[in-house]
Amino acid sequence: AQTVTQSQPEMSVQEAETVTLSCTYDTSENNYYLFWYKQPPSRQMILVIRQEAYKQQNATENRFSVNFQKAAKSFSLKISDSQLGDTAMYFCAFMKPRAGNNRKLIWGLGTSLAVNP
Amino acid sequence: DTGVSQNPRHKITKRGQNVTFRCDPISEHNRLYWYRQTLGQGPEFLTYFQNEAQLEKSRLLSDRFSAERPKGSFSTLEIQRTEQGDSAMYLCASSLEVRSQETQYFGPGTRLLVL
């Protein structure tokens, strides 16, 4: 069974600084997807970034980028130029993309990020 | 496109009562998922639909839980004879499967408190 581990329950960063959130996972699959979602306080889950395991190039979305190390089963999220609006719970999630099958997301416990002014 | 919507946003009920939640997915999305999230935890999968067919239910989903997606549009999740342990955030997500690729988009959730 797949598992996702986020080893940092809480982190903080100063506004405009850079922070990296870690995520490791365990799977025997070769092809899969990894996601980072953010959940601001009392607001809905929002997709931050997505990575396909077959792609060697790390995904980037504006200030958000990942460091995907497939052999190490590591998928960290880097947030550059942190903004107050980045304050949220960040979840790492794993998906097996088998055609026609349940593609439920398997989630880590989350990392609570506080961006301080 | 207004995204995934869920109603109600909050529900307080007494133990033993029945509750029903609704999820309206993004209009062209053929897949719909229900997850449950308790405080301090990541979401846990409950069930999913492809169009109107419910294809899998988690072992977390006891017989008191039932979900439907008539005509492959909106979905409802009903909990009968609620228990205090049912208190949680219930999240709905929808997705469109395109060439085996899929990204799930979430609604705001329904927060249930069972007294």
JSON list of C-alpha atoms in Angstrom, two decimals:
[
{"chain": "A", "resi": 1, "resn": "ALA", "atom": "CA", "xyz": [0.00, 0.00, 0.00]},
{"chain": "A", "resi": 2, "resn": "GLN", "atom": "CA", "xyz": [1.12, 3.51, -0.72]},
{"chain": "A", "resi": 3, "resn": "THR", "atom": "CA", "xyz": [1.94, 5.89, 2.12]},
{"chain": "A", "resi": 4, "resn": "VAL", "atom": "CA", "xyz": [2.79, 9.58, 2.19]},
{"chain": "A", "resi": 5, "resn": "THR", "atom": "CA", "xyz": [4.85, 11.13, 4.98]},
{"chain": "A", "resi": 6, "resn": "GLN", "atom": "CA", "xyz": [5.20, 14.79, 5.81]},
{"chain": "A", "resi": 7, "resn": "SER", "atom": "CA", "xyz": [7.72, 15.04, 8.63]},
{"chain": "A", "resi": 8, "resn": "GLN", "atom": "CA", "xyz": [7.25, 18.74, 9.43]},
{"chain": "A", "resi": 9, "resn": "PRO", "atom": "CA", "xyz": [3.99, 19.36, 11.30]},
{"chain": "A", "resi": 10, "resn": "GLU", "atom": "CA", "xyz": [4.61, 23.11, 11.51]},
{"chain": "A", "resi": 11, "resn": "MET", "atom": "CA", "xyz": [6.90, 25.60, 9.81]},
{"chain": "A", "resi": 12, "resn": "SER", "atom": "CA", "xyz": [7.24, 29.34, 9.68]},
{"chain": "A", "resi": 13, "resn": "VAL", "atom": "CA", "xyz": [8.95, 31.75, 7.31]},
{"chain": "A", "resi": 14, "resn": "GLN", "atom": "CA", "xyz": [9.40, 35.48, 7.05]},
{"chain": "A", "resi": 15, "resn": "GLU", "atom": "CA", "xyz": [7.59, 37.30, 4.30]},
{"chain": "A", "resi": 16, "resn": "ALA", "atom": "CA", "xyz": [9.65, 37.41, 1.07]},
{"chain": "A", "resi": 17, "resn": "GLU", "atom": "CA", "xyz": [11.86, 34.54, 2.20]},
{"chain": "A", "resi": 18, "resn": "THR", "atom": "CA", "xyz": [12.02, 31.03, 0.72]},
{"chain": "A", "resi": 19, "resn": "VAL", "atom": "CA", "xyz": [10.78, 27.90, 2.46]},
{"chain": "A", "resi": 20, "resn": "THR", "atom": "CA", "xyz": [10.87, 24.21, 1.56]},
{"chain": "A", "resi": 21, "resn": "LEU", "atom": "CA", "xyz": [8.30, 21.67, 2.70]},
{"chain": "A", "resi": 22, "resn": "SER", "atom": "CA", "xyz": [9.27, 18.03, 2.61]},
{"chain": "A", "resi": 23, "resn": "CYS", "atom": "CA", "xyz": [7.32, 14.97, 1.53]},
{"chain": "A", "resi": 24, "resn": "THR", "atom": "CA", "xyz": [8.36, 11.37, 1.11]},
{"chain": "A", "resi": 25, "resn": "TYR", "atom": "CA", "xyz": [6.26, 8.50, -0.15]},
{"chain": "A", "resi": 26, "resn": "ASP", "atom": "CA", "xyz": [6.41, 4.77, -0.45]},
{"chain": "A", "resi": 27, "resn": "THR", "atom": "CA", "xyz": [5.22, 2.87, -3.50]},
{"chain": "A", "resi": 28, "resn": "SER", "atom": "CA", "xyz": [6.18, -0.01, -5.74]},
{"chain": "A", "resi": 29, "resn": "GLU", "atom": "CA", "xyz": [4.57, 1.67, -8.74]},
{"chain": "A", "resi": 30, "resn": "ASN", "atom": "CA", "xyz": [6.65, 3.15, -11.54]},
{"chain": "A", "resi": 31, "resn": "ASN", "atom": "CA", "xyz": [4.05, 5.51, -12.93]},
{"chain": "A", "resi": 32, "resn": "TYR", "atom": "CA", "xyz": [2.09, 7.81, -10.65]},
{"chain": "A", "resi": 33, "resn": "TYR", "atom": "CA", "xyz": [1.24, 11.42, -9.92]},
{"chain": "A", "resi": 34, "resn": "LEU", "atom": "CA", "xyz": [2.17, 13.61, -6.99]},
{"chain": "A", "resi": 35, "resn": "PHE", "atom": "CA", "xyz": [0.39, 16.74, -5.87]},
{"chain": "A", "resi": 36, "resn": "TRP", "atom": "CA", "xyz": [0.71, 19.57, -3.42]},
{"chain": "A", "resi": 37, "resn": "TYR", "atom": "CA", "xyz": [-2.53, 21.11, -2.21]},
{"chain": "A", "resi": 38, "resn": "LYS", "atom": "CA", "xyz": [-2.93, 24.05, 0.15]},
{"chain": "A", "resi": 39, "resn": "GLN", "atom": "CA", "xyz": [-5.82, 24.53, 2.56]},
{"chain": "A", "resi": 40, "resn": "PRO", "atom": "CA", "xyz": [-6.00, 28.07, 3.99]},
{"chain": "A", "resi": 41, "resn": "PRO", "atom": "CA", "xyz": [-7.72, 28.47, 7.36]},
{"chain": "A", "resi": 42, "resn": "SER", "atom": "CA", "xyz": [-11.45, 27.78, 6.98]},
{"chain": "A", "resi": 43, "resn": "ARG", "atom": "CA", "xyz": [-11.14, 27.73, 3.20]},
{"chain": "A", "resi": 44, "resn": "GLN", "atom": "CA", "xyz": [-11.16, 25.04, 0.57]},
{"chain": "A", "resi": 45, "resn": "MET", "atom": "CA", "xyz": [-8.42, 22.75, -0.68]},
{"chain": "A", "resi": 46, "resn": "ILE", "atom": "CA", "xyz": [-6.60, 24.32, -3.63]},
{"chain": "A", "resi": 47, "resn": "LEU", "atom": "CA", "xyz": [-4.24, 22.61, -6.05]},
{"chain": "A", "resi": 48, "resn": "VAL", "atom": "CA", "xyz": [-0.77, 24.13, -5.91]},
{"chain": "A", "resi": 49, "resn": "ILE", "atom": "CA", "xyz": [1.26, 21.95, -8.22]},
{"chain": "A", "resi": 50, "resn": "ARG", "atom": "CA", "xyz": [1.28, 18.55, -9.89]},
{"chain": "A", "resi": 51, "resn": "GLN", "atom": "CA", "xyz": [4.12, 16.26, -10.98]},
{"chain": "A", "resi": 52, "resn": "GLU", "atom": "CA", "xyz": [3.99, 13.21, -13.26]},
{"chain": "A", "resi": 53, "resn": "ALA", "atom": "CA", "xyz": [6.50, 10.55, -12.19]},
{"chain": "A", "resi": 54, "resn": "TYR", "atom": "CA", "xyz": [7.55, 9.82, -15.77]},
{"chain": "A", "resi": 55, "resn": "LYS", "atom": "CA", "xyz": [8.69, 13.41, -16.25]},
{"chain": "A", "resi": 56, "resn": "GLN", "atom": "CA", "xyz": [12.24, 14.14, -15.17]},
{"chain": "A", "resi": 57, "resn": "GLN", "atom": "CA", "xyz": [11.72, 17.89, -15.24]},
{"chain": "A", "resi": 58, "resn": "ASN", "atom": "CA", "xyz": [10.55, 19.39, -11.98]},
{"chain": "A", "resi": 59, "resn": "ALA", "atom": "CA", "xyz": [7.18, 21.14, -12.14]},
{"chain": "A", "resi": 60, "resn": "THR", "atom": "CA", "xyz": [6.96, 24.88, -11.48]},
{"chain": "A", "resi": 61, "resn": "GLU", "atom": "CA", "xyz": [4.01, 27.23, -11.02]},
{"chain": "A", "resi": 62, "resn": "ASN", "atom": "CA", "xyz": [5.09, 30.84, -10.55]},
{"chain": "A", "resi": 63, "resn": "ARG", "atom": "CA", "xyz": [6.61, 31.04, -7.04]},
{"chain": "A", "resi": 64, "resn": "PHE", "atom": "CA", "xyz": [6.04, 27.34, -6.37]},
{"chain": "A", "resi": 65, "resn": "SER", "atom": "CA", "xyz": [8.40, 24.63, -7.53]},
{"chain": "A", "resi": 66, "resn": "VAL", "atom": "CA", "xyz": [9.10, 21.04, -6.62]},
{"chain": "A", "resi": 67, "resn": "ASN", "atom": "CA", "xyz": [12.22, 18.96, -6.20]},
{"chain": "A", "resi": 68, "resn": "PHE", "atom": "CA", "xyz": [11.17, 15.50, -7.36]},
{"chain": "A", "resi": 69, "resn": "GLN", "atom": "CA", "xyz": [13.68, 12.76, -6.60]},
{"chain": "A", "resi": 70, "resn": "LYS", "atom": "CA", "xyz": [12.10, 9.55, -7.89]},
{"chain": "A", "resi": 71, "resn": "ALA", "atom": "CA", "xyz": [14.79, 7.15, -6.68]},
{"chain": "A", "resi": 72, "resn": "ALA", "atom": "CA", "xyz": [14.66, 8.65, -3.20]},
{"chain": "A", "resi": 73, "resn": "LYS", "atom": "CA", "xyz": [10.85, 8.86, -3.32]},
{"chain": "A", "resi": 74, "resn": "SER", "atom": "CA", "xyz": [11.01, 12.47, -2.28]},
{"chain": "A", "resi": 75, "resn": "PHE", "atom": "CA", "xyz": [8.80, 15.33, -3.42]},
{"chain": "A", "resi": 76, "resn": "SER", "atom": "CA", "xyz": [9.53, 18.64, -1.72]},
{"chain": "A", "resi": 77, "resn": "LEU", "atom": "CA", "xyz": [7.78, 21.96, -2.35]},
{"chain": "A", "resi": 78, "resn": "LYS", "atom": "CA", "xyz": [9.72, 25.21, -2.50]},
{"chain": "A", "resi": 79, "resn": "ILE", "atom": "CA", "xyz": [7.89, 28.48, -2.04]},
{"chain": "A", "resi": 80, "resn": "SER", "atom": "CA", "xyz": [9.88, 31.52, -3.13]},
{"chain": "A", "resi": 81, "resn": "ASP", "atom": "CA", "xyz": [9.17, 35.11, -2.12]},
{"chain": "A", "resi": 82, "resn": "SER", "atom": "CA", "xyz": [6.68, 33.94, 0.53]},
{"chain": "A", "resi": 83, "resn": "GLN", "atom": "CA", "xyz": [3.55, 36.04, 0.90]},
{"chain": "A", "resi": 84, "resn": "LEU", "atom": "CA", "xyz": [1.15, 36.40, 3.81]},
{"chain": "A", "resi": 85, "resn": "GLY", "atom": "CA", "xyz": [-1.51, 34.68, 1.69]},
{"chain": "A", "resi": 86, "resn": "ASP", "atom": "CA", "xyz": [0.64, 31.55, 1.58]},
{"chain": "A", "resi": 87, "resn": "THR", "atom": "CA", "xyz": [-0.26, 30.89, 5.21]},
{"chain": "A", "resi": 88, "resn": "ALA", "atom": "CA", "xyz": [-2.09, 27.56, 5.07]},
{"chain": "A", "resi": 89, "resn": "MET", "atom": "CA", "xyz": [-1.93, 23.84, 5.69]},
{"chain": "A", "resi": 90, "resn": "TYR", "atom": "CA", "xyz": [-0.03, 22.17, 2.86]},
{"chain": "A", "resi": 91, "resn": "PHE", "atom": "CA", "xyz": [-0.78, 18.57, 1.94]},
{"chain": "A", "resi": 92, "resn": "CYS", "atom": "CA", "xyz": [1.26, 16.24, -0.22]},
{"chain": "A", "resi": 93, "resn": "ALA", "atom": "CA", "xyz": [-0.80, 13.62, -2.07]},
{"chain": "A", "resi": 94, "resn": "PHE", "atom": "CA", "xyz": [-0.15, 10.55, -4.23]},
{"chain": "A", "resi": 95, "resn": "MET", "atom": "CA", "xyz": [-2.24, 9.06, -7.04]},
{"chain": "A", "resi": 96, "resn": "LYS", "atom": "CA", "xyz": [-1.96, 5.85, -9.05]},
{"chain": "A", "resi": 97, "resn": "PRO", "atom": "CA", "xyz": [-3.23, 6.65, -12.55]},
{"chain": "A", "resi": 98, "resn": "ARG", "atom": "CA", "xyz": [-4.53, 3.27, -13.64]},
{"chain": "A", "resi": 99, "resn": "ALA", "atom": "CA", "xyz": [-7.00, 3.58, -16.47]},
{"chain": "A", "resi": 100, "resn": "GLY", "atom": "CA", "xyz": [-10.59, 3.09, -15.41]},
{"chain": "A", "resi": 101, "resn": "ASN", "atom": "CA", "xyz": [-9.70, 2.47, -11.80]},
{"chain": "A", "resi": 102, "resn": "ASN", "atom": "CA", "xyz": [-10.22, 4.42, -8.63]},
{"chain": "A", "resi": 103, "resn": "ARG", "atom": "CA", "xyz": [-7.72, 7.24, -8.58]},
{"chain": "A", "resi": 104, "resn": "LYS", "atom": "CA", "xyz": [-8.19, 8.20, -4.98]},
{"chain": "A", "resi": 105, "resn": "LEU", "atom": "CA", "xyz": [-5.65, 10.53, -3.51]},
{"chain": "A", "resi": 106, "resn": "ILE", "atom": "CA", "xyz": [-3.52, 9.25, -0.65]},
{"chain": "A", "resi": 107, "resn": "TRP", "atom": "CA", "xyz": [-2.58, 12.08, 1.66]},
{"chain": "A", "resi": 108, "resn": "GLY", "atom": "CA", "xyz": [0.08, 13.04, 4.13]},
{"chain": "A", "resi": 109, "resn": "LEU", "atom": "CA", "xyz": [-0.82, 14.58, 7.48]},
{"chain": "A", "resi": 110, "resn": "GLY", "atom": "CA", "xyz": [0.02, 18.07, 6.28]},
{"chain": "A", "resi": 111, "resn": "THR", "atom": "CA", "xyz": [2.42, 20.84, 7.21]},
{"chain": "A", "resi": 112, "resn": "SER", "atom": "CA", "xyz": [1.06, 24.02, 8.74]},
{"chain": "A", "resi": 113, "resn": "LEU", "atom": "CA", "xyz": [2.95, 26.97, 7.26]},
{"chain": "A", "resi": 114, "resn": "ALA", "atom": "CA", "xyz": [2.85, 30.41, 8.84]},
{"chain": "A", "resi": 115, "resn": "VAL", "atom": "CA", "xyz": [4.21, 33.36, 6.90]},
{"chain": "A", "resi": 116, "resn": "ASN", "atom": "CA", "xyz": [5.20, 36.13, 9.28]},
{"chain": "A", "resi": 117, "resn": "PRO", "atom": "CA", "xyz": [5.26, 39.82, 8.37]},
{"chain": "B", "resi": 1, "resn": "ASP", "atom": "CA", "xyz": [-17.44, 27.61, -14.50]},
{"chain": "B", "resi": 2, "resn": "THR", "atom": "CA", "xyz": [-17.97, 28.23, -10.80]},
{"chain": "B", "resi": 3, "resn": "GLY", "atom": "CA", "xyz": [-16.03, 25.28, -9.45]},
{"chain": "B", "resi": 4, "resn": "VAL", "atom": "CA", "xyz": [-17.20, 22.56, -7.10]},
{"chain": "B", "resi": 5, "resn": "SER", "atom": "CA", "xyz": [-19.89, 23.62, -4.66]},
{"chain": "B", "resi": 6, "resn": "GLN", "atom": "CA", "xyz": [-21.11, 21.89, -1.51]},
{"chain": "B", "resi": 7, "resn": "ASN", "atom": "CA", "xyz": [-24.15, 22.47, 0.66]},
{"chain": "B", "resi": 8, "resn": "PRO", "atom": "CA", "xyz": [-24.63, 23.05, 3.46]},
{"chain": "B", "resi": 9, "resn": "ARG", "atom": "CA", "xyz": [-21.30, 24.48, 4.54]},
{"chain": "B", "resi": 10, "resn": "HIS", "atom": "CA", "xyz": [-22.00, 23.69, 8.18]},
{"chain": "B", "resi": 11, "resn": "LYS", "atom": "CA", "xyz": [-24.33, 21.25, 9.87]},
{"chain": "B", "resi": 12, "resn": "ILE", "atom": "CA", "xyz": [-24.96, 20.71, 13.55]},
{"chain": "B", "resi": 13, "resn": "THR", "atom": "CA", "xyz": [-27.12, 17.74, 14.45]},
{"chain": "B", "resi": 14, "resn": "LYS", "atom": "CA", "xyz": [-28.00, 15.60, 17.41]},
{"chain": "B", "resi": 15, "resn": "ARG", "atom": "CA", "xyz": [-26.79, 12.06, 17.70]},
{"chain": "B", "resi": 16, "resn": "GLY", "atom": "CA", "xyz": [-29.17, 9.65, 16.03]},
{"chain": "B", "resi": 17, "resn": "GLN", "atom": "CA", "xyz": [-30.46, 12.10, 13.42]},
{"chain": "B", "resi": 18, "resn": "ASN", "atom": "CA", "xyz": [-30.00, 11.67, 9.68]},
{"chain": "B", "resi": 19, "resn": "VAL", "atom": "CA", "xyz": [-28.12, 14.23, 7.60]},
{"chain": "B", "resi": 20, "resn": "THR", "atom": "CA", "xyz": [-27.67, 14.69, 3.86]},
{"chain": "B", "resi": 21, "resn": "PHE", "atom": "CA", "xyz": [-24.98, 16.66, 2.07]},
{"chain": "B", "resi": 22, "resn": "ARG", "atom": "CA", "xyz": [-24.93, 17.76, -1.53]},
{"chain": "B", "resi": 23, "resn": "CYS", "atom": "CA", "xyz": [-22.06, 18.24, -3.96]},
{"chain": "B", "resi": 24, "resn": "ASP", "atom": "CA", "xyz": [-22.30, 19.92, -7.36]},
{"chain": "B", "resi": 25, "resn": "PRO", "atom": "CA", "xyz": [-19.21, 19.12, -9.44]},
{"chain": "B", "resi": 26, "resn": "ILE", "atom": "CA", "xyz": [-17.67, 21.12, -12.25]},
{"chain": "B", "resi": 27, "resn": "SER", "atom": "CA", "xyz": [-20.10, 20.60, -15.08]},
{"chain": "B", "resi": 28, "resn": "GLU", "atom": "CA", "xyz": [-18.09, 18.50, -17.54]},
{"chain": "B", "resi": 29, "resn": "HIS", "atom": "CA", "xyz": [-16.34, 16.38, -14.92]},
{"chain": "B", "resi": 30, "resn": "ASN", "atom": "CA", "xyz": [-17.22, 12.69, -15.07]},
{"chain": "B", "resi": 31, "resn": "ARG", "atom": "CA", "xyz": [-15.63, 11.62, -11.78]},
{"chain": "B", "resi": 32, "resn": "LEU", "atom": "CA", "xyz": [-16.70, 12.59, -8.31]},
{"chain": "B", "resi": 33, "resn": "TYR", "atom": "CA", "xyz": [-15.02, 11.70, -5.02]},
{"chain": "B", "resi": 34, "resn": "TRP", "atom": "CA", "xyz": [-16.03, 12.01, -1.38]},
{"chain": "B", "resi": 35, "resn": "TYR", "atom": "CA", "xyz": [-13.38, 12.33, 1.33]},
{"chain": "B", "resi": 36, "resn": "ARG", "atom": "CA", "xyz": [-13.59, 12.83, 5.08]},
{"chain": "B", "resi": 37, "resn": "GLN", "atom": "CA", "xyz": [-11.14, 15.00, 6.99]},
{"chain": "B", "resi": 38, "resn": "THR", "atom": "CA", "xyz": [-10.84, 15.12, 10.76]},
{"chain": "B", "resi": 39, "resn": "LEU", "atom": "CA", "xyz": [-8.94, 17.77, 12.68]},
{"chain": "B", "resi": 40, "resn": "GLY", "atom": "CA", "xyz": [-5.19, 17.53, 12.20]},
{"chain": "B", "resi": 41, "resn": "GLN", "atom": "CA", "xyz": [-5.43, 14.83, 9.57]},
{"chain": "B", "resi": 42, "resn": "GLY", "atom": "CA", "xyz": [-5.25, 14.60, 5.82]},
{"chain": "B", "resi": 43, "resn": "PRO", "atom": "CA", "xyz": [-8.40, 13.66, 3.95]},
{"chain": "B", "resi": 44, "resn": "GLU", "atom": "CA", "xyz": [-9.41, 10.00, 3.77]},
{"chain": "B", "resi": 45, "resn": "PHE", "atom": "CA", "xyz": [-11.14, 8.49, 0.76]},
{"chain": "B", "resi": 46, "resn": "LEU", "atom": "CA", "xyz": [-14.78, 7.43, 1.25]},
{"chain": "B", "resi": 47, "resn": "THR", "atom": "CA", "xyz": [-16.23, 6.66, -2.17]},
{"chain": "B", "resi": 48, "resn": "TYR", "atom": "CA", "xyz": [-16.16, 7.64, -5.81]},
{"chain": "B", "resi": 49, "resn": "PHE", "atom": "CA", "xyz": [-18.37, 7.77, -8.88]},
{"chain": "B", "resi": 50, "resn": "GLN", "atom": "CA", "xyz": [-17.65, 7.59, -12.56]},
{"chain": "B", "resi": 51, "resn": "ASN", "atom": "CA", "xyz": [-20.66, 9.23, -14.15]},
{"chain": "B", "resi": 52, "resn": "GLU", "atom": "CA", "xyz": [-23.63, 7.76, -12.23]},
{"chain": "B", "resi": 53, "resn": "ALA", "atom": "CA", "xyz": [-21.92, 4.52, -11.20]},
{"chain": "B", "resi": 54, "resn": "GLN", "atom": "CA", "xyz": [-20.53, 4.19, -7.68]},
{"chain": "B", "resi": 55, "resn": "LEU", "atom": "CA", "xyz": [-17.44, 2.13, -8.32]},
{"chain": "B", "resi": 56, "resn": "GLU", "atom": "CA", "xyz": [-15.76, 1.83, -4.94]},
{"chain": "B", "resi": 57, "resn": "LYS", "atom": "CA", "xyz": [-16.52, 2.37, -1.28]},
{"chain": "B", "resi": 58, "resn": "SER", "atom": "CA", "xyz": [-13.91, 2.57, 1.45]},
{"chain": "B", "resi": 59, "resn": "ARG", "atom": "CA", "xyz": [-14.10, 0.27, 4.44]},
{"chain": "B", "resi": 60, "resn": "LEU", "atom": "CA", "xyz": [-14.44, 3.51, 6.40]},
{"chain": "B", "resi": 61, "resn": "LEU", "atom": "CA", "xyz": [-17.94, 3.82, 5.00]},
{"chain": "B", "resi": 62, "resn": "SER", "atom": "CA", "xyz": [-20.23, 1.91, 7.31]},
{"chain": "B", "resi": 63, "resn": "ASP", "atom": "CA", "xyz": [-23.74, 0.80, 6.37]},
{"chain": "B", "resi": 64, "resn": "ARG", "atom": "CA", "xyz": [-25.04, 4.05, 7.84]},
{"chain": "B", "resi": 65, "resn": "PHE", "atom": "CA", "xyz": [-23.48, 5.94, 4.95]},
{"chain": "B", "resi": 66, "resn": "SER", "atom": "CA", "xyz": [-24.94, 6.02, 1.46]},
{"chain": "B", "resi": 67, "resn": "ALA", "atom": "CA", "xyz": [-24.04, 8.07, -1.57]},
{"chain": "B", "resi": 68, "resn": "GLU", "atom": "CA", "xyz": [-25.75, 8.64, -4.88]},
{"chain": "B", "resi": 69, "resn": "ARG", "atom": "CA", "xyz": [-25.07, 10.46, -8.09]},
{"chain": "B", "resi": 70, "resn": "PRO", "atom": "CA", "xyz": [-28.25, 10.34, -10.16]},
{"chain": "B", "resi": 71, "resn": "LYS", "atom": "CA", "xyz": [-27.77, 11.07, -13.84]},
{"chain": "B", "resi": 72, "resn": "GLY", "atom": "CA", "xyz": [-24.06, 11.60, -13.29]},
{"chain": "B", "resi": 73, "resn": "SER", "atom": "CA", "xyz": [-24.55, 15.16, -12.13]},
{"chain": "B", "resi": 74, "resn": "PHE", "atom": "CA", "xyz": [-24.72, 16.25, -8.49]},
{"chain": "B", "resi": 75, "resn": "SER", "atom": "CA", "xyz": [-24.08, 13.79, -5.68]},
{"chain": "B", "resi": 76, "resn": "THR", "atom": "CA", "xyz": [-25.55, 13.34, -2.22]},
{"chain": "B", "resi": 77, "resn": "LEU", "atom": "CA", "xyz": [-23.98, 11.75, 0.83]},
{"chain": "B", "resi": 78, "resn": "GLU", "atom": "CA", "xyz": [-26.39, 10.64, 3.56]},
{"chain": "B", "resi": 79, "resn": "ILE", "atom": "CA", "xyz": [-25.46, 9.58, 7.06]},
{"chain": "B", "resi": 80, "resn": "GLN", "atom": "CA", "xyz": [-28.16, 7.77, 9.00]},
{"chain": "B", "resi": 81, "resn": "ARG", "atom": "CA", "xyz": [-28.29, 7.57, 12.80]},
{"chain": "B", "resi": 82, "resn": "THR", "atom": "CA", "xyz": [-25.34, 9.92, 13.20]},
{"chain": "B", "resi": 83, "resn": "GLU", "atom": "CA", "xyz": [-22.75, 9.27, 15.88]},
{"chain": "B", "resi": 84, "resn": "GLN", "atom": "CA", "xyz": [-20.33, 11.68, 17.52]},
{"chain": "B", "resi": 85, "resn": "GLY", "atom": "CA", "xyz": [-17.49, 9.99, 15.65]},
{"chain": "B", "resi": 86, "resn": "ASP", "atom": "CA", "xyz": [-19.03, 11.17, 12.39]},
{"chain": "B", "resi": 87, "resn": "SER", "atom": "CA", "xyz": [-18.06, 14.76, 13.24]},
{"chain": "B", "resi": 88, "resn": "ALA", "atom": "CA", "xyz": [-15.66, 15.82, 10.51]},
{"chain": "B", "resi": 89, "resn": "MET", "atom": "CA", "xyz": [-15.27, 17.87, 7.35]},
{"chain": "B", "resi": 90, "resn": "TYR", "atom": "CA", "xyz": [-16.76, 16.09, 4.35]},
{"chain": "B", "resi": 91, "resn": "LEU", "atom": "CA", "xyz": [-15.01, 17.05, 1.13]},
{"chain": "B", "resi": 92, "resn": "CYS", "atom": "CA", "xyz": [-16.18, 16.54, -2.41]},
{"chain": "B", "resi": 93, "resn": "ALA", "atom": "CA", "xyz": [-13.87, 16.62, -5.41]},
{"chain": "B", "resi": 94, "resn": "SER", "atom": "CA", "xyz": [-14.51, 16.28, -9.11]},
{"chain": "B", "resi": 95, "resn": "SER", "atom": "CA", "xyz": [-12.25, 15.50, -12.02]},
{"chain": "B", "resi": 96, "resn": "LEU", "atom": "CA", "xyz": [-12.19, 14.83, -15.71]},
{"chain": "B", "resi": 97, "resn": "GLU", "atom": "CA", "xyz": [-10.30, 11.78, -16.86]},
{"chain": "B", "resi": 98, "resn": "VAL", "atom": "CA", "xyz": [-8.41, 12.61, -20.04]},
{"chain": "B", "resi": 99, "resn": "ARG", "atom": "CA", "xyz": [-6.06, 9.97, -21.45]},
{"chain": "B", "resi": 100, "resn": "SER", "atom": "CA", "xyz": [-5.49, 8.51, -17.98]},
{"chain": "B", "resi": 101, "resn": "GLN", "atom": "CA", "xyz": [-4.59, 11.93, -16.60]},
{"chain": "B", "resi": 102, "resn": "GLU", "atom": "CA", "xyz": [-6.65, 13.41, -13.84]},
{"chain": "B", "resi": 103, "resn": "THR", "atom": "CA", "xyz": [-6.55, 16.27, -11.35]},
{"chain": "B", "resi": 104, "resn": "GLN", "atom": "CA", "xyz": [-9.12, 16.54, -8.59]},
{"chain": "B", "resi": 105, "resn": "TYR", "atom": "CA", "xyz": [-10.67, 19.90, -7.74]},
{"chain": "B", "resi": 106, "resn": "PHE", "atom": "CA", "xyz": [-12.24, 20.32, -4.35]},
{"chain": "B", "resi": 107, "resn": "GLY", "atom": "CA", "xyz": [-15.31, 22.03, -3.00]},
{"chain": "B", "resi": 108, "resn": "PRO", "atom": "CA", "xyz": [-15.33, 24.06, 0.24]},
{"chain": "B", "resi": 109, "resn": "GLY", "atom": "CA", "xyz": [-16.52, 21.09, 2.29]},
{"chain": "B", "resi": 110, "resn": "THR", "atom": "CA", "xyz": [-19.37, 20.50, 4.71]},
{"chain": "B", "resi": 111, "resn": "ARG", "atom": "CA", "xyz": [-18.38, 20.64, 8.36]},
{"chain": "B", "resi": 112, "resn": "LEU", "atom": "CA", "xyz": [-20.52, 18.28, 10.44]},
{"chain": "B", "resi": 113, "resn": "LEU", "atom": "CA", "xyz": [-20.79, 18.45, 14.21]},
{"chain": "B", "resi": 114, "resn": "VAL", "atom": "CA", "xyz": [-22.74, 15.71, 15.95]},
{"chain": "B", "resi": 115, "resn": "LEU", "atom": "CA", "xyz": [-23.75, 16.59, 19.50]}
]
